[in-house]
XYZ file of C-alpha atoms in Angstrom:
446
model
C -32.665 -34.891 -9.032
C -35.072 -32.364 -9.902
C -34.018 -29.049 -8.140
C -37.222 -28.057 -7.401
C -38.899 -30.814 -5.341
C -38.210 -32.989 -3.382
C -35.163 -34.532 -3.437
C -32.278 -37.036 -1.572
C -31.097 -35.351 1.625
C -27.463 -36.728 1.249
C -27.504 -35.088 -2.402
C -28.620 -31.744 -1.022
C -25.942 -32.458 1.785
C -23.357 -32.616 -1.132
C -24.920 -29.825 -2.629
C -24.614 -27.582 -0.108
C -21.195 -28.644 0.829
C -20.373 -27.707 -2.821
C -21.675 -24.225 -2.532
C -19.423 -23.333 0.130
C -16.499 -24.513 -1.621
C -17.280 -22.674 -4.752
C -18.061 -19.064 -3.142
C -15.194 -19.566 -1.162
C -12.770 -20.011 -4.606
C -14.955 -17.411 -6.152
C -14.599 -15.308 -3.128
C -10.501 -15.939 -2.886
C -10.076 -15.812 -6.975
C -12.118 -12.171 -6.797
C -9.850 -10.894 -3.858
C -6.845 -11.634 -6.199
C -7.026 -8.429 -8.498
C -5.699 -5.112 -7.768
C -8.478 -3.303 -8.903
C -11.277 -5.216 -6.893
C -9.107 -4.719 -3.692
C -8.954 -0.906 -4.146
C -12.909 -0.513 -4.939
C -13.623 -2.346 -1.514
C -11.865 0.112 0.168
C -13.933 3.017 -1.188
C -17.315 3.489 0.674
C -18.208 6.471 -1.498
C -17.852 5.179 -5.343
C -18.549 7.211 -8.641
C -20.975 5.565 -11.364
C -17.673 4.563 -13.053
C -16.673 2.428 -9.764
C -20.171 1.080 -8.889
C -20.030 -0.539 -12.562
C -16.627 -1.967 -12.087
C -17.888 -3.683 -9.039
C -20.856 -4.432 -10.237
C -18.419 -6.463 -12.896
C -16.044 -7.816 -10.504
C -19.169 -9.757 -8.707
C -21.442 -10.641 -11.191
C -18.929 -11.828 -14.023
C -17.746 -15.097 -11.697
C -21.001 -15.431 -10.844
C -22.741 -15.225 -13.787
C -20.874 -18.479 -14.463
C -21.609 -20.010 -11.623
C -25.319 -20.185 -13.197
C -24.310 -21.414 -16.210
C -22.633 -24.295 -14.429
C -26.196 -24.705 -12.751
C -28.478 -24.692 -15.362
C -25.531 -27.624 -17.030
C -26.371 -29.814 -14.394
C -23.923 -28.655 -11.287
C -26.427 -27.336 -9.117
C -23.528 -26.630 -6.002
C -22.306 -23.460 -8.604
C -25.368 -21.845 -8.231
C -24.976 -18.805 -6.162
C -27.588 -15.888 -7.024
C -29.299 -15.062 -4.389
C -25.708 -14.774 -2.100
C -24.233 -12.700 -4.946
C -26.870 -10.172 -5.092
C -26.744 -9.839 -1.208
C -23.393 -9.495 -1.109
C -23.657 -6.560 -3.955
C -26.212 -4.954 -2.302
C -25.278 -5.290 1.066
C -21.121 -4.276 -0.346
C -22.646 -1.644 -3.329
C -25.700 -0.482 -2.542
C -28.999 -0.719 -4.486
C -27.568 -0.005 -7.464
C -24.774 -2.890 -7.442
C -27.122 -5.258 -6.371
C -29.568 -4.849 -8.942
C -26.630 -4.634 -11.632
C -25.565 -8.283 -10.568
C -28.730 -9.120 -9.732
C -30.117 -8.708 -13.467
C -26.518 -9.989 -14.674
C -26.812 -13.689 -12.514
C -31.089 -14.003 -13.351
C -30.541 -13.582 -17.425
C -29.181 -17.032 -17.837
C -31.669 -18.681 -15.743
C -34.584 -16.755 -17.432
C -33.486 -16.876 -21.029
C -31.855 -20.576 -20.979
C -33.578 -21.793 -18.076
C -37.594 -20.219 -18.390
C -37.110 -19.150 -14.968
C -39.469 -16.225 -15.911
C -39.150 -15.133 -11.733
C -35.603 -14.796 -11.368
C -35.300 -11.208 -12.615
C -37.914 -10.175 -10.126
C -36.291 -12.336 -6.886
C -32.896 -10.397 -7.978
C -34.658 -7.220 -7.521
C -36.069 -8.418 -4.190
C -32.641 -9.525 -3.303
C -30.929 -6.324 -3.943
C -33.320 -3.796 -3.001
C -33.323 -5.555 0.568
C -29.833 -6.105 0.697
C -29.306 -2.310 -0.568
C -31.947 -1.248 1.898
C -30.188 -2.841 5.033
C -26.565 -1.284 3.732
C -28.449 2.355 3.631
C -29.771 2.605 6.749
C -26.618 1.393 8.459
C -24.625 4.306 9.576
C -21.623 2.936 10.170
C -21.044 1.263 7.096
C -18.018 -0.877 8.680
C -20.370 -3.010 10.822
C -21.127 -4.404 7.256
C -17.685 -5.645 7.143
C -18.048 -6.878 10.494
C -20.780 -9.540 9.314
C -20.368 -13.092 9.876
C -22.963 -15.904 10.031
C -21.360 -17.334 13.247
C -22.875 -15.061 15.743
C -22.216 -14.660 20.163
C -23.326 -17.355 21.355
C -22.602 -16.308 25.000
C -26.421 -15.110 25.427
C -25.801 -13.561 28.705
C -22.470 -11.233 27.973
C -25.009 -10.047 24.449
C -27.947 -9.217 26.491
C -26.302 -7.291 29.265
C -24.352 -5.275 26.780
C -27.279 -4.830 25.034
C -29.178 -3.141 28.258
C -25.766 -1.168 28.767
C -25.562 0.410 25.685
C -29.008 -0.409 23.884
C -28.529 -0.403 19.937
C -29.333 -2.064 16.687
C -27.560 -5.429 16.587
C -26.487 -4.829 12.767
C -25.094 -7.819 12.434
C -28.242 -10.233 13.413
C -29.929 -7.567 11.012
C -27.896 -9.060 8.534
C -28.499 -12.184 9.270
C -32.012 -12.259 9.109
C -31.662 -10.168 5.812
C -30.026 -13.400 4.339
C -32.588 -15.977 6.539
C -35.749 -13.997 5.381
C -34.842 -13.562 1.540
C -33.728 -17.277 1.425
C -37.111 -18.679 2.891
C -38.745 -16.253 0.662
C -37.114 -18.217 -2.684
C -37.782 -21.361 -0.613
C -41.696 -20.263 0.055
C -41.877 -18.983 -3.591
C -40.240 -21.236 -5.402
C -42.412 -23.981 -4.331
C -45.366 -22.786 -5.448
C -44.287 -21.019 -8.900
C -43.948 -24.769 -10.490
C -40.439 -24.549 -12.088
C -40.278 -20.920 -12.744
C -37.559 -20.232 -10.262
C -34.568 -21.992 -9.153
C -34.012 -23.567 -5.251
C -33.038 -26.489 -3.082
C -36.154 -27.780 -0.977
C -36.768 -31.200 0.706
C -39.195 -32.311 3.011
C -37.256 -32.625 5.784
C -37.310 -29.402 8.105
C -33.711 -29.996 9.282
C -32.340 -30.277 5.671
C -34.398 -26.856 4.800
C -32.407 -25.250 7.814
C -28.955 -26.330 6.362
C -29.888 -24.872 3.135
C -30.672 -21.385 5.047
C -27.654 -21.872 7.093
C -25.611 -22.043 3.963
C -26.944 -19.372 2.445
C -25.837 -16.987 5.572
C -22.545 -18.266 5.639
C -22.570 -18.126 1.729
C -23.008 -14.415 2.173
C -20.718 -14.264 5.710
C -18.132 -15.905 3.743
C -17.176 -13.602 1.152
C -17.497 -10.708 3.814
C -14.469 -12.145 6.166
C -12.268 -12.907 3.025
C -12.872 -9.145 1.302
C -12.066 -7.799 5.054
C -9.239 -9.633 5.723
C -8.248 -8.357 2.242
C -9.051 -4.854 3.333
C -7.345 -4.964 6.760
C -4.013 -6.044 5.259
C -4.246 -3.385 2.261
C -4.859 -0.814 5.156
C -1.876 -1.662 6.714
C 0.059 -1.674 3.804
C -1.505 1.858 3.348
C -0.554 2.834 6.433
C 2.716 1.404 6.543
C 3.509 3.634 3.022
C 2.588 6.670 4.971
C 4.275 6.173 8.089
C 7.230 5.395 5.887
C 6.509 8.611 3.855
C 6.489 10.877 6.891
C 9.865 9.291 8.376
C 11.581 10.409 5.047
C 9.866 13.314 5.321
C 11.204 14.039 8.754
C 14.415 12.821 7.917
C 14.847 15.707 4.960
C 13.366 18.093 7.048
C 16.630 17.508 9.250
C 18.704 18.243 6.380
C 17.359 21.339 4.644
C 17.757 23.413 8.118
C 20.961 22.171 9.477
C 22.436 22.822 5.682
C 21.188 26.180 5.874
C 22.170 27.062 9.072
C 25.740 26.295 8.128
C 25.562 27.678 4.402
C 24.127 31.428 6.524
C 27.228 30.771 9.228
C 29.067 31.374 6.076
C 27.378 34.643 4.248
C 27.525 36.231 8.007
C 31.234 35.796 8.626
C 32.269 37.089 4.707
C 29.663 39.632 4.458
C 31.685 42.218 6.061
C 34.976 41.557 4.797
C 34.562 40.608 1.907
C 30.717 41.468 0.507
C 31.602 40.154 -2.807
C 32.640 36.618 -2.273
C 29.105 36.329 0.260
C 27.120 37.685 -2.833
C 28.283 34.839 -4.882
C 27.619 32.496 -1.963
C 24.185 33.850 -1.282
C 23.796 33.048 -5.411
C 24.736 30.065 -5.289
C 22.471 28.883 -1.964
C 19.834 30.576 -4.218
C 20.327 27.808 -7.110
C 20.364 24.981 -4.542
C 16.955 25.871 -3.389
C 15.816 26.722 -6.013
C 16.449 22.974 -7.563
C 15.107 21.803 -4.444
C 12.000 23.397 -4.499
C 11.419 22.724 -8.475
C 11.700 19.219 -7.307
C 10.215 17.733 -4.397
C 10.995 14.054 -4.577
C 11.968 11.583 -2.754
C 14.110 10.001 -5.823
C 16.108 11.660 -8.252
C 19.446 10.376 -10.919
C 22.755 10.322 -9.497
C 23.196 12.850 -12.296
C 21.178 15.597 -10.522
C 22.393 14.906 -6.908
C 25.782 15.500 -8.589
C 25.185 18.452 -9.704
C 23.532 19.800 -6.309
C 26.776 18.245 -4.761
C 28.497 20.798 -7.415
C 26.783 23.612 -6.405
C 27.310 22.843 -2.664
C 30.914 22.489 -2.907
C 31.643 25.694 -4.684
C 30.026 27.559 -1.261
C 32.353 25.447 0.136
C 35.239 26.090 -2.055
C 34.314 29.842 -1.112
C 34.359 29.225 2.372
C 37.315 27.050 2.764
C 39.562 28.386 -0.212
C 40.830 26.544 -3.250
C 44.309 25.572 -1.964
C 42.984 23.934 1.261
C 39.743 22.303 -0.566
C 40.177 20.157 -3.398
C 37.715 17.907 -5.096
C 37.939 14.713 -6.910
C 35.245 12.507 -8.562
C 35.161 9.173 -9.711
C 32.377 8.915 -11.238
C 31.263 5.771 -13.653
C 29.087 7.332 -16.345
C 26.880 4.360 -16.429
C 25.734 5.237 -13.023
C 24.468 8.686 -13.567
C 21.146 7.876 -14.461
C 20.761 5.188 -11.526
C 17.573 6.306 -8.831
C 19.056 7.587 -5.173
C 17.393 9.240 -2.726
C 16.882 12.770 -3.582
C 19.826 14.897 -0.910
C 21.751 11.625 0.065
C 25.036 12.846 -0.643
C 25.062 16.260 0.476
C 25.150 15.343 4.335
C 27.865 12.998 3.873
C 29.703 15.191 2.153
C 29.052 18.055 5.242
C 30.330 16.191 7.014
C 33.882 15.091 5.445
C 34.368 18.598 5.485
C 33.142 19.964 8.632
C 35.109 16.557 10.850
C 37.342 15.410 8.564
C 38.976 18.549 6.698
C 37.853 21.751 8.816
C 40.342 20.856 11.809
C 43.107 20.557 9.587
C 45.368 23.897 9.131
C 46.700 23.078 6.095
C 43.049 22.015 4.176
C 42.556 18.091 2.274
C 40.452 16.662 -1.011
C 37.160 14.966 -1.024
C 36.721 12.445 -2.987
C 33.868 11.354 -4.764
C 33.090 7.699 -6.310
C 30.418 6.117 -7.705
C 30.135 2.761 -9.677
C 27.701 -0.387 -10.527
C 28.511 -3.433 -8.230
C 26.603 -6.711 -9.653
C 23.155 -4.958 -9.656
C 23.764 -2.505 -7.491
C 25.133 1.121 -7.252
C 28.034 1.585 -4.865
C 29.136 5.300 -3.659
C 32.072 6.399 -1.715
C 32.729 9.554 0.033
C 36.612 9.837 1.187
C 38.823 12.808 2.928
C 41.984 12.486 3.522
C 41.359 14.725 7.039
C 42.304 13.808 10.666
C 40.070 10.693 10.575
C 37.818 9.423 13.476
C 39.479 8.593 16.910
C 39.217 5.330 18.372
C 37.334 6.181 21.309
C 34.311 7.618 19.333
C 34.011 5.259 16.506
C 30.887 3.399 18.552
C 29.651 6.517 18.414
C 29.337 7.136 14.363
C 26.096 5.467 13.545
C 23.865 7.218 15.924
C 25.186 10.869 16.572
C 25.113 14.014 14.632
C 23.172 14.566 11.813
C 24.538 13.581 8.801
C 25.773 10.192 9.028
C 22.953 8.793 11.141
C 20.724 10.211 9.054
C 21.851 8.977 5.926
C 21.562 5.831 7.348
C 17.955 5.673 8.522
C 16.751 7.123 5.502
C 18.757 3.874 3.643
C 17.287 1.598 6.186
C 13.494 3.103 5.552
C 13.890 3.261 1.937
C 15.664 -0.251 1.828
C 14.972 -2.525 4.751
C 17.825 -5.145 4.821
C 18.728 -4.272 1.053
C 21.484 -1.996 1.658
C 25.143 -1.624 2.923
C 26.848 1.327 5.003
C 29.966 1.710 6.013
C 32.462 3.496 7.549
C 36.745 3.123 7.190
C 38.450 5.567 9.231
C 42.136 5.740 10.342
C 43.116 8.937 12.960
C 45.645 11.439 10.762
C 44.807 9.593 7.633
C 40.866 10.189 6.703
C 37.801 8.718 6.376
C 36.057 6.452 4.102
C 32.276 6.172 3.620
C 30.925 3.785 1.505
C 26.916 2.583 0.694
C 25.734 0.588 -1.572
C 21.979 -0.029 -2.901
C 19.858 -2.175 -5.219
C 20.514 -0.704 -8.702
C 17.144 1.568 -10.229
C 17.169 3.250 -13.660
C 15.043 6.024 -14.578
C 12.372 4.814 -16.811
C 13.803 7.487 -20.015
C 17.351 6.172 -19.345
C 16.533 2.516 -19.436
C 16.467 2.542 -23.103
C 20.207 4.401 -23.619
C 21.584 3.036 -20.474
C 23.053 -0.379 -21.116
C 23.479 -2.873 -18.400
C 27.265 -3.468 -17.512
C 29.102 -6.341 -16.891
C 30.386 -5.819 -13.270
C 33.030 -3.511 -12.703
């Protein structure tokens, strides 16, 4: 069939039929890279961006003429790519893929007026996108417009505005009848799908507004989910922040309960404990991450035991650790032990005249890090074990921050028998710094 005249309306049918499947795989394949997704969320782009997208629309595309001017007319997509660069990217973006998709047809195909339809195309499309002000009614385009007439002309007398998206719409209508109208007169010099009949001439405008709808509603869709994720992140982010910000005060409070009751009696031993709270936040501060190596919550843990030690004395307060040295360079959350160990000493050994040991463990557990916090202190009465998970600080906390970080990934648990202690165990997936992972070796499980 010759593309340019008259031809069989089943074949056209087929045609058309064809287009939609190919922008619709060019359109899903497109929406499959990470960087694509991220410049459709940017309204504002830098030259840098506007090239990448440019790229990202005109490569497939490009193709798609190639396959055209081969014989398979149905991959033929131009004029819908330029719209949808223009209409996405502005002026610039559409005359970028516009150029990129008319080369092939010019220079293999003599279509000497493609170049200049692309610039048509994009500096309409471009056009429409810059005098939008809302530039999300844009992503609100679809071909398949209100057909309740009555609802869209009383809101329209309510609230009387541009109706963007039929703006749209007759952006793509107009600039397809406008190849149609042109094309039939140039003789050859410009690609398009024509017959005689009128109602085969509408189905080849109709496709070429849902060839540029398409696209739209699969980008958005793509958009809408990576906003949620987005938003997700950050809600997530500000829970863990919350959560620490719980921590840092109700440590200090108790770490200044301290320096207040020895700074009378014994000014000396508060000076070293004032130091020493000095260190902690000063680590803290030097670091504000969510993250961090066993290694260095250790060592906080070190420093937070020695106020302790101060507090409580060294022959009531003893500590143990059981440490695996594979594990010190495994990823925790940045001040997950100190609250857990708070509060072994504050419930567990502080009500107990004559003092107890904390123990600390830590090993690897088939891909994951295990770590145990254990006093041998008056333990947890029945009564108030229901009570564990969601009261006080410490404990509860630890565990929300595990279940935000870690969804259903993690274990937490708690062994406790009145007069005899308390046992605290979580476990998580296993996460090595990126500079240990080449002197850390993985373990057979221990």
């Amino acid at each position: 069939m010759n593309p340019n005249s008259g031809g069989s309306t089943a074949i056209i049918f087929v045609t058309l039929l064809i287009k939609l499947g190919v922008v619709a795989l060019l359109a899903g394949f497109i929406a499959r890279f990470d960087r694509f997704r991220r410049l459709i969320l940017e309204e504002r782009r830098s030259p840098r961006q506007k090239l990448q997208l440019a790229a990202f629309l005109g490569v497939p595309f490009t193709l798609g003429v190639l396959a055209r001017l081969a014989g398979y007319q149905g991959a033929d997509l131009s004029l819908e790519a330029t719209v949808l660069a223009g209409l996405l990217g502005g002026t610039i973006v559409g005359l970028g893929v516009g150029m990129m998709v008319s080369l092939p047809a010019w220079l293999i195909g003599h279509e000497f007026l493609a170049p200049l339809m692309a610039a048509l195309y994009a500096v309409v499309a471009g056009s429409a996108r810059y005098v939008c002000p809302d530039k999300e009614e844009i992503w609100k385009f679809s071909p398949f417009i209100d057909l309740s007439l009555y609802r869209s002309i009383k809101k329209r007398f309510k609230h009387p505005a541009i109706d963007w998206q039929l703006l749209f719409s007759l952006v793509c209508v107009i600039l397809e009848i406008a190849r149609l109208t042109i094309g039939r007169i140039s003789h050859h010099r410009l690609f398009f799908l024509s017959t005689t009949n009128p109602w085969t001439n509408f189905l080849i405008v109709l496709t070429t507004l849902i060839g540029v709808g398409l696209p739209v509603r699969i980008w958005n869709n793509t958009r809408i989910q990576n906003k949620l994720e987005e938003q997700e992140l950050a809600l997530m982010q500000a829970r863990v922040d919350a959560l620490i910000s719980q921590i840092n005060p109700h440590f200090l409070f108790n770490t200044l309960n301290t320096v207040s009751s020895l700074v009378r009696f014994d000014p000396d031993t508060a000076r070293t404990v004032v130091l020493k709270l000095s260190n902690i936040l000063r680590r803290r501060l030097k670091a504000q991450v969510h993250f961090s190596p066993l290694r260095q919550e250790i060592e906080f843990i070190d420093d937070y035991l020695d106020i302790e030690v101060v507090r409580f004395g060294r022959d009531k307060l003893q500590i143990r650790k059981e440490i695996d040295p594979e594990t010190l360079e495994v990823v925790v959350p940045s001040m997950i032990l100190q609250p857990l160990v708070e509060n072994a000493i504050r419930h567990g050994i502080g009500p107990k005249i004559e003092g107890g040991t904390i123990t600390l463990r830590a090993w690897r557990n088939n891909g994951r890090l295990a770590v145990e916090v254990i006093d041998d202190g008056v333990g947890i009465p029945e009564e108030r074990r229901h009570e564990v998970y969601d009261s006080g600080i410490g404990i509860s906390n630890v565990r929300e921050r595990l279940k935000v970080l870690y969804g259903q990934e993690f274990s937490f648990e708690i062994d406790s028998k009145p007069g005899k202690g308390t046992a605290i165990r979580f476990e998580i997936p296993e996460l090595i710094t990126a500079e240990a992972a080449q002197v850390v070796p993985a373990s057979a499980p221990s």
